[in-house]
Amino acid sequence: MTDQRSPDEPNMWTEQAHLVRFPDGILVRSSSLKRSRILPPPDFGVYLLGRDPKFTDREYLWVKWRDFSIPSSTDDTLNALREAYGRAAVERVEITCRGGVGRTGTAMAVLAVLAGIPASDAVKWVRDNYHPKAVETLGQRRWLLTVLPKLALK
């Protein structure tokens, strides 16, 4: 299948499963790493994993983040998610972890605040619009309580 877009036209997702549309219209694909490997590659991805996924078919950032935990570096994580959110306005962006629920849901709550959702509503919004079990652990919820209010102020 060839791409029929002009070079100056944004590289956007077509409607498909695993897309989350934020209230500001930004679309981000979120799913499991297994699903990501069989779907068409994004233009840019953020991978929330214990080890670098070493993709060769896409541009990406790896955020060191062990399963059922919080990210190794809050600053690196927030910088990667800000970049992903900004690029999603003109590119196909994906955010993924191994299972696509806890770490991915936690990251999606960060994006929700960047999209204008109040910090106090971000986890509920992600559970309603992405996955009902998003943000799986108490540690992930506590981490969000420390970072989301600061994001909302910027």
Short mmCIF file of N, CA and C in Angstrom, two decimals:
data_model
loop_
_atom_site.label_atom_id
_atom_site.label_comp_id
_atom_site.label_asym_id
_atom_site.label_seq_id
_atom_site.Cartn_x
_atom_site.Cartn_y
_atom_site.Cartn_z
N MET A 1 0.84 -1.17 0.00
CA MET A 1 0.00 0.00 0.00
C MET A 1 0.89 1.24 0.00
N THR A 2 0.67 2.15 -0.90
CA THR A 2 1.48 3.34 -0.97
C THR A 2 0.80 4.49 -0.26
N ASP A 3 1.59 5.42 0.21
CA ASP A 3 1.09 6.58 0.92
C ASP A 3 0.76 7.66 -0.09
N GLN A 4 -0.49 8.12 -0.12
CA GLN A 4 -0.95 9.10 -1.10
C GLN A 4 -0.91 10.54 -0.58
N ARG A 5 -0.35 10.77 0.60
CA ARG A 5 -0.32 12.13 1.16
C ARG A 5 0.75 12.97 0.49
N SER A 6 0.50 14.26 0.48
CA SER A 6 1.54 15.18 0.01
C SER A 6 2.58 15.32 1.12
N PRO A 7 3.81 15.71 0.78
CA PRO A 7 4.87 15.80 1.78
C PRO A 7 4.57 16.77 2.93
N ASP A 8 3.73 17.78 2.69
CA ASP A 8 3.45 18.75 3.75
C ASP A 8 2.17 18.43 4.53
N GLU A 9 1.52 17.33 4.22
CA GLU A 9 0.30 16.92 4.93
C GLU A 9 0.69 16.14 6.18
N PRO A 10 0.02 16.42 7.31
CA PRO A 10 0.35 15.69 8.54
C PRO A 10 0.19 14.18 8.36
N ASN A 11 1.02 13.44 9.04
CA ASN A 11 1.03 11.99 8.99
C ASN A 11 0.15 11.48 10.14
N MET A 12 -1.15 11.36 9.90
CA MET A 12 -2.10 11.07 10.96
C MET A 12 -2.62 9.63 10.88
N TRP A 13 -3.09 9.14 12.03
CA TRP A 13 -3.71 7.82 12.08
C TRP A 13 -5.05 7.86 11.36
N THR A 14 -5.37 6.77 10.69
CA THR A 14 -6.74 6.58 10.25
C THR A 14 -7.46 5.90 11.41
N GLU A 15 -8.76 6.01 11.47
CA GLU A 15 -9.49 5.40 12.57
C GLU A 15 -9.22 3.90 12.61
N GLN A 16 -8.87 3.39 13.75
CA GLN A 16 -8.60 1.97 13.95
C GLN A 16 -8.69 1.66 15.43
N ALA A 17 -8.64 0.40 15.75
CA ALA A 17 -8.66 -0.01 17.16
C ALA A 17 -7.40 0.50 17.85
N HIS A 18 -7.47 0.64 19.14
CA HIS A 18 -6.35 1.00 20.00
C HIS A 18 -5.97 2.47 19.93
N LEU A 19 -6.82 3.29 19.33
CA LEU A 19 -6.56 4.73 19.30
C LEU A 19 -7.34 5.40 20.43
N VAL A 20 -6.69 6.32 21.09
CA VAL A 20 -7.34 7.14 22.11
C VAL A 20 -7.39 8.56 21.57
N ARG A 21 -8.59 9.12 21.54
CA ARG A 21 -8.75 10.51 21.11
C ARG A 21 -8.94 11.37 22.36
N PHE A 22 -8.02 12.30 22.55
CA PHE A 22 -8.11 13.22 23.68
C PHE A 22 -9.10 14.33 23.34
N PRO A 23 -9.60 15.03 24.35
CA PRO A 23 -10.61 16.07 24.10
C PRO A 23 -10.16 17.16 23.12
N ASP A 24 -8.86 17.38 23.00
CA ASP A 24 -8.36 18.39 22.07
C ASP A 24 -8.19 17.84 20.65
N GLY A 25 -8.59 16.57 20.43
CA GLY A 25 -8.51 15.97 19.10
C GLY A 25 -7.27 15.16 18.83
N ILE A 26 -6.27 15.23 19.69
CA ILE A 26 -5.03 14.47 19.51
C ILE A 26 -5.34 12.97 19.60
N LEU A 27 -4.80 12.20 18.65
CA LEU A 27 -4.94 10.74 18.65
C LEU A 27 -3.61 10.09 18.99
N VAL A 28 -3.65 9.11 19.88
CA VAL A 28 -2.46 8.34 20.25
C VAL A 28 -2.85 6.88 20.27
N ARG A 29 -2.02 6.04 19.65
CA ARG A 29 -2.27 4.60 19.71
C ARG A 29 -1.62 4.04 20.96
N SER A 30 -2.37 3.25 21.70
CA SER A 30 -1.88 2.63 22.93
C SER A 30 -2.34 1.19 22.95
N SER A 31 -1.40 0.32 23.22
CA SER A 31 -1.73 -1.10 23.28
C SER A 31 -0.57 -1.84 23.93
N SER A 32 -0.57 -3.15 23.78
CA SER A 32 0.52 -3.95 24.32
C SER A 32 1.69 -3.98 23.34
N LEU A 33 2.86 -4.32 23.83
CA LEU A 33 4.04 -4.44 22.98
C LEU A 33 3.83 -5.52 21.92
N LYS A 34 3.20 -6.62 22.29
CA LYS A 34 2.94 -7.70 21.34
C LYS A 34 2.07 -7.20 20.18
N ARG A 35 1.03 -6.47 20.51
CA ARG A 35 0.15 -5.93 19.48
C ARG A 35 0.88 -4.90 18.62
N SER A 36 1.71 -4.10 19.25
CA SER A 36 2.47 -3.08 18.53
C SER A 36 3.35 -3.70 17.45
N ARG A 37 3.90 -4.86 17.75
CA ARG A 37 4.80 -5.51 16.79
C ARG A 37 4.08 -6.03 15.55
N ILE A 38 2.75 -6.23 15.62
CA ILE A 38 2.03 -6.74 14.45
C ILE A 38 1.21 -5.67 13.73
N LEU A 39 0.99 -4.53 14.40
CA LEU A 39 0.27 -3.42 13.76
C LEU A 39 1.24 -2.62 12.88
N PRO A 40 0.72 -1.82 11.96
CA PRO A 40 1.62 -0.95 11.18
C PRO A 40 2.42 -0.06 12.14
N PRO A 41 3.70 0.14 11.88
CA PRO A 41 4.51 0.91 12.82
C PRO A 41 4.10 2.38 12.86
N PRO A 42 4.26 2.98 14.03
CA PRO A 42 3.99 4.42 14.15
C PRO A 42 5.17 5.20 13.56
N ASP A 43 5.00 6.50 13.46
CA ASP A 43 6.12 7.35 13.09
C ASP A 43 7.05 7.53 14.28
N PHE A 44 6.46 7.54 15.47
CA PHE A 44 7.21 7.77 16.70
C PHE A 44 6.54 7.00 17.82
N GLY A 45 7.34 6.39 18.67
CA GLY A 45 6.79 5.65 19.79
C GLY A 45 7.53 5.94 21.08
N VAL A 46 6.83 5.76 22.17
CA VAL A 46 7.43 5.80 23.50
C VAL A 46 7.14 4.43 24.11
N TYR A 47 8.21 3.75 24.50
CA TYR A 47 8.11 2.38 25.01
C TYR A 47 8.55 2.35 26.46
N LEU A 48 7.62 1.96 27.31
CA LEU A 48 7.76 1.99 28.76
C LEU A 48 8.08 0.57 29.23
N LEU A 49 9.37 0.25 29.23
CA LEU A 49 9.80 -1.13 29.43
C LEU A 49 11.05 -1.21 30.30
N GLY A 50 11.29 -2.38 30.85
CA GLY A 50 12.51 -2.61 31.61
C GLY A 50 13.75 -2.65 30.74
N ARG A 51 13.56 -3.03 29.45
CA ARG A 51 14.70 -3.09 28.52
C ARG A 51 14.34 -2.40 27.21
N ASP A 52 15.35 -1.88 26.55
CA ASP A 52 15.17 -1.22 25.25
C ASP A 52 14.61 -2.22 24.24
N PRO A 53 13.50 -1.88 23.55
CA PRO A 53 12.92 -2.82 22.58
C PRO A 53 13.72 -2.93 21.28
N LYS A 54 14.62 -2.01 21.04
CA LYS A 54 15.51 -2.04 19.87
C LYS A 54 14.76 -2.17 18.55
N PHE A 55 13.76 -1.31 18.37
CA PHE A 55 13.05 -1.26 17.10
C PHE A 55 13.96 -0.69 16.02
N THR A 56 13.82 -1.19 14.82
CA THR A 56 14.57 -0.65 13.69
C THR A 56 13.64 -0.05 12.64
N ASP A 57 12.34 -0.19 12.83
CA ASP A 57 11.37 0.27 11.82
C ASP A 57 10.64 1.54 12.23
N ARG A 58 11.11 2.22 13.28
CA ARG A 58 10.44 3.43 13.75
C ARG A 58 11.37 4.25 14.63
N GLU A 59 11.10 5.52 14.72
CA GLU A 59 11.79 6.38 15.66
C GLU A 59 11.11 6.20 17.01
N TYR A 60 11.89 6.13 18.07
CA TYR A 60 11.27 5.92 19.38
C TYR A 60 12.16 6.40 20.51
N LEU A 61 11.53 6.54 21.66
CA LEU A 61 12.23 6.77 22.91
C LEU A 61 11.88 5.61 23.84
N TRP A 62 12.89 5.12 24.53
CA TRP A 62 12.70 4.08 25.52
C TRP A 62 12.74 4.74 26.89
N VAL A 63 11.69 4.50 27.68
CA VAL A 63 11.63 4.96 29.05
C VAL A 63 11.82 3.74 29.93
N LYS A 64 12.87 3.75 30.73
CA LYS A 64 13.14 2.62 31.62
C LYS A 64 12.09 2.61 32.73
N TRP A 65 11.26 1.55 32.68
CA TRP A 65 10.12 1.48 33.60
C TRP A 65 9.76 0.01 33.77
N ARG A 66 10.11 -0.56 34.91
CA ARG A 66 9.83 -1.97 35.18
C ARG A 66 8.34 -2.19 35.39
N ASP A 67 7.88 -3.38 35.05
CA ASP A 67 6.48 -3.75 35.19
C ASP A 67 6.01 -3.57 36.63
N PHE A 68 4.80 -3.08 36.79
CA PHE A 68 4.15 -2.86 38.08
C PHE A 68 4.89 -1.85 38.97
N SER A 69 5.68 -0.99 38.36
CA SER A 69 6.50 -0.04 39.11
C SER A 69 6.22 1.37 38.61
N ILE A 70 7.12 2.28 38.96
CA ILE A 70 7.09 3.64 38.46
C ILE A 70 8.35 3.84 37.62
N PRO A 71 8.39 4.88 36.81
CA PRO A 71 9.56 5.06 35.94
C PRO A 71 10.83 5.30 36.74
N SER A 72 11.95 4.89 36.15
CA SER A 72 13.25 5.09 36.79
C SER A 72 13.58 6.58 36.92
N SER A 73 13.16 7.38 35.96
CA SER A 73 13.42 8.82 35.98
C SER A 73 12.14 9.58 35.63
N THR A 74 11.63 10.33 36.58
CA THR A 74 10.44 11.13 36.32
C THR A 74 10.71 12.17 35.23
N ASP A 75 11.85 12.85 35.29
CA ASP A 75 12.15 13.87 34.30
C ASP A 75 12.23 13.29 32.89
N ASP A 76 12.94 12.17 32.73
CA ASP A 76 13.04 11.54 31.40
C ASP A 76 11.66 11.10 30.90
N THR A 77 10.86 10.58 31.80
CA THR A 77 9.52 10.11 31.43
C THR A 77 8.65 11.27 30.97
N LEU A 78 8.62 12.32 31.75
CA LEU A 78 7.78 13.47 31.38
C LEU A 78 8.27 14.13 30.10
N ASN A 79 9.58 14.20 29.90
CA ASN A 79 10.11 14.76 28.65
C ASN A 79 9.69 13.92 27.46
N ALA A 80 9.78 12.59 27.59
CA ALA A 80 9.38 11.70 26.50
C ALA A 80 7.89 11.83 26.20
N LEU A 81 7.07 11.91 27.24
CA LEU A 81 5.63 12.02 27.04
C LEU A 81 5.23 13.38 26.47
N ARG A 82 5.91 14.43 26.88
CA ARG A 82 5.66 15.75 26.28
C ARG A 82 6.01 15.73 24.79
N GLU A 83 7.14 15.11 24.47
CA GLU A 83 7.54 15.02 23.06
C GLU A 83 6.50 14.22 22.27
N ALA A 84 6.07 13.10 22.82
CA ALA A 84 5.07 12.27 22.13
C ALA A 84 3.78 13.05 21.91
N TYR A 85 3.33 13.75 22.93
CA TYR A 85 2.08 14.50 22.82
C TYR A 85 2.22 15.60 21.75
N GLY A 86 3.32 16.31 21.75
CA GLY A 86 3.54 17.35 20.75
C GLY A 86 3.60 16.80 19.34
N ARG A 87 4.27 15.68 19.18
CA ARG A 87 4.40 15.08 17.86
C ARG A 87 3.09 14.47 17.37
N ALA A 88 2.22 14.08 18.30
CA ALA A 88 0.94 13.45 17.91
C ALA A 88 0.04 14.41 17.14
N ALA A 89 0.32 15.70 17.19
CA ALA A 89 -0.48 16.67 16.43
C ALA A 89 -0.24 16.53 14.93
N VAL A 90 0.92 15.99 14.54
CA VAL A 90 1.26 15.89 13.12
C VAL A 90 1.82 14.53 12.70
N GLU A 91 1.98 13.62 13.66
CA GLU A 91 2.54 12.31 13.37
C GLU A 91 1.73 11.21 14.04
N ARG A 92 1.95 9.98 13.58
CA ARG A 92 1.32 8.82 14.22
C ARG A 92 2.21 8.40 15.39
N VAL A 93 1.66 8.55 16.59
CA VAL A 93 2.41 8.29 17.82
C VAL A 93 1.78 7.13 18.57
N GLU A 94 2.65 6.33 19.15
CA GLU A 94 2.22 5.17 19.94
C GLU A 94 2.90 5.22 21.30
N ILE A 95 2.15 4.82 22.34
CA ILE A 95 2.72 4.65 23.67
C ILE A 95 2.34 3.26 24.13
N THR A 96 3.36 2.50 24.53
CA THR A 96 3.15 1.08 24.80
C THR A 96 4.05 0.57 25.92
N CYS A 97 3.53 -0.39 26.66
CA CYS A 97 4.33 -1.19 27.58
C CYS A 97 4.06 -2.67 27.26
N ARG A 98 4.57 -3.56 28.05
CA ARG A 98 4.42 -4.98 27.72
C ARG A 98 2.95 -5.40 27.64
N GLY A 99 2.16 -5.09 28.67
CA GLY A 99 0.77 -5.52 28.68
C GLY A 99 -0.22 -4.48 28.18
N GLY A 100 0.21 -3.22 28.16
CA GLY A 100 -0.64 -2.16 27.65
C GLY A 100 -1.66 -1.62 28.64
N VAL A 101 -1.48 -1.88 29.94
CA VAL A 101 -2.48 -1.44 30.90
C VAL A 101 -1.89 -0.51 31.97
N GLY A 102 -1.02 -1.02 32.81
CA GLY A 102 -0.52 -0.24 33.95
C GLY A 102 0.36 0.92 33.58
N ARG A 103 1.53 0.62 33.01
CA ARG A 103 2.46 1.69 32.64
C ARG A 103 1.88 2.55 31.53
N THR A 104 1.27 1.90 30.53
CA THR A 104 0.67 2.67 29.43
C THR A 104 -0.47 3.53 29.95
N GLY A 105 -1.32 2.98 30.79
CA GLY A 105 -2.42 3.76 31.35
C GLY A 105 -1.92 4.93 32.19
N THR A 106 -0.85 4.71 32.92
CA THR A 106 -0.25 5.78 33.72
C THR A 106 0.26 6.89 32.81
N ALA A 107 0.93 6.51 31.73
CA ALA A 107 1.43 7.49 30.77
C ALA A 107 0.27 8.23 30.09
N MET A 108 -0.79 7.51 29.81
CA MET A 108 -1.95 8.14 29.17
C MET A 108 -2.60 9.16 30.10
N ALA A 109 -2.53 8.95 31.42
CA ALA A 109 -3.04 9.94 32.37
C ALA A 109 -2.22 11.22 32.29
N VAL A 110 -0.91 11.09 32.08
CA VAL A 110 -0.06 12.27 31.89
C VAL A 110 -0.50 13.01 30.63
N LEU A 111 -0.71 12.27 29.54
CA LEU A 111 -1.15 12.90 28.29
C LEU A 111 -2.52 13.56 28.45
N ALA A 112 -3.39 12.94 29.24
CA ALA A 112 -4.71 13.52 29.45
C ALA A 112 -4.59 14.91 30.08
N VAL A 113 -3.69 15.07 31.03
CA VAL A 113 -3.49 16.38 31.65
C VAL A 113 -2.90 17.35 30.64
N LEU A 114 -1.96 16.88 29.82
CA LEU A 114 -1.40 17.74 28.77
C LEU A 114 -2.49 18.19 27.80
N ALA A 115 -3.52 17.35 27.64
CA ALA A 115 -4.64 17.66 26.73
C ALA A 115 -5.70 18.54 27.38
N GLY A 116 -5.53 18.86 28.66
CA GLY A 116 -6.46 19.76 29.31
C GLY A 116 -7.40 19.13 30.32
N ILE A 117 -7.31 17.82 30.51
CA ILE A 117 -8.14 17.16 31.54
C ILE A 117 -7.59 17.59 32.91
N PRO A 118 -8.44 17.97 33.85
CA PRO A 118 -7.95 18.32 35.19
C PRO A 118 -7.20 17.13 35.81
N ALA A 119 -6.12 17.44 36.51
CA ALA A 119 -5.30 16.38 37.13
C ALA A 119 -6.14 15.46 38.00
N SER A 120 -7.11 16.01 38.70
CA SER A 120 -7.94 15.19 39.60
C SER A 120 -8.84 14.21 38.84
N ASP A 121 -9.05 14.43 37.55
CA ASP A 121 -9.92 13.57 36.75
C ASP A 121 -9.17 12.66 35.78
N ALA A 122 -7.86 12.78 35.72
CA ALA A 122 -7.08 12.11 34.67
C ALA A 122 -7.18 10.59 34.71
N VAL A 123 -7.06 9.99 35.88
CA VAL A 123 -7.11 8.53 35.97
C VAL A 123 -8.50 8.03 35.57
N LYS A 124 -9.53 8.67 36.06
CA LYS A 124 -10.89 8.27 35.68
C LYS A 124 -11.09 8.42 34.17
N TRP A 125 -10.61 9.52 33.60
CA TRP A 125 -10.77 9.74 32.15
C TRP A 125 -10.08 8.62 31.37
N VAL A 126 -8.87 8.25 31.78
CA VAL A 126 -8.14 7.18 31.09
C VAL A 126 -8.86 5.85 31.25
N ARG A 127 -9.37 5.57 32.42
CA ARG A 127 -10.12 4.32 32.62
C ARG A 127 -11.40 4.29 31.80
N ASP A 128 -12.04 5.43 31.64
CA ASP A 128 -13.26 5.50 30.83
C ASP A 128 -12.98 5.47 29.33
N ASN A 129 -11.85 6.01 28.91
CA ASN A 129 -11.58 6.20 27.48
C ASN A 129 -10.48 5.31 26.90
N TYR A 130 -9.75 4.62 27.78
CA TYR A 130 -8.68 3.74 27.28
C TYR A 130 -8.87 2.31 27.80
N HIS A 131 -8.69 2.10 29.08
CA HIS A 131 -8.79 0.76 29.64
C HIS A 131 -9.30 0.86 31.08
N PRO A 132 -10.31 0.06 31.44
CA PRO A 132 -10.90 0.17 32.78
C PRO A 132 -9.94 -0.17 33.92
N LYS A 133 -8.84 -0.85 33.64
CA LYS A 133 -7.87 -1.19 34.69
C LYS A 133 -6.57 -0.39 34.56
N ALA A 134 -6.59 0.67 33.77
CA ALA A 134 -5.40 1.50 33.60
C ALA A 134 -4.93 2.03 34.95
N VAL A 135 -3.63 2.22 35.07
CA VAL A 135 -2.98 2.65 36.32
C VAL A 135 -3.23 1.56 37.36
N GLU A 136 -2.47 0.49 37.24
CA GLU A 136 -2.74 -0.73 38.00
C GLU A 136 -2.34 -0.71 39.47
N THR A 137 -1.27 -0.01 39.81
CA THR A 137 -0.72 -0.17 41.15
C THR A 137 -0.88 1.09 41.99
N LEU A 138 -0.82 0.89 43.29
CA LEU A 138 -0.84 2.01 44.22
C LEU A 138 0.36 2.93 43.95
N GLY A 139 1.52 2.35 43.66
CA GLY A 139 2.70 3.15 43.37
C GLY A 139 2.50 4.04 42.14
N GLN A 140 1.85 3.51 41.12
CA GLN A 140 1.58 4.31 39.92
C GLN A 140 0.61 5.46 40.25
N ARG A 141 -0.40 5.18 41.04
CA ARG A 141 -1.35 6.23 41.44
C ARG A 141 -0.65 7.30 42.28
N ARG A 142 0.21 6.87 43.20
CA ARG A 142 0.96 7.84 44.02
C ARG A 142 1.89 8.69 43.15
N TRP A 143 2.56 8.05 42.18
CA TRP A 143 3.45 8.79 41.28
C TRP A 143 2.65 9.86 40.53
N LEU A 144 1.48 9.47 40.03
CA LEU A 144 0.65 10.45 39.33
C LEU A 144 0.23 11.60 40.24
N LEU A 145 -0.04 11.31 41.51
CA LEU A 145 -0.43 12.37 42.45
C LEU A 145 0.68 13.40 42.62
N THR A 146 1.93 12.98 42.42
CA THR A 146 3.05 13.93 42.55
C THR A 146 3.32 14.68 41.25
N VAL A 147 3.06 14.06 40.08
CA VAL A 147 3.43 14.73 38.83
C VAL A 147 2.29 15.47 38.15
N LEU A 148 1.07 14.96 38.24
CA LEU A 148 -0.02 15.58 37.50
C LEU A 148 -0.34 17.01 37.93
N PRO A 149 -0.39 17.31 39.22
CA PRO A 149 -0.67 18.71 39.60
C PRO A 149 0.39 19.69 39.05
N LYS A 150 1.63 19.25 38.98
CA LYS A 150 2.70 20.12 38.46
C LYS A 150 2.52 20.34 36.96
N LEU A 151 2.08 19.30 36.24
CA LEU A 151 1.84 19.44 34.80
C LEU A 151 0.70 20.40 34.54
N ALA A 152 -0.33 20.31 35.36
CA ALA A 152 -1.51 21.14 35.16
C ALA A 152 -1.20 22.63 35.34
N LEU A 153 -0.15 22.94 36.09
CA LEU A 153 0.21 24.34 36.32
C LEU A 153 0.97 24.96 35.16
N LYS A 154 1.54 24.12 34.30
CA LYS A 154 2.38 24.65 33.21
C LYS A 154 1.58 25.05 32.02
#
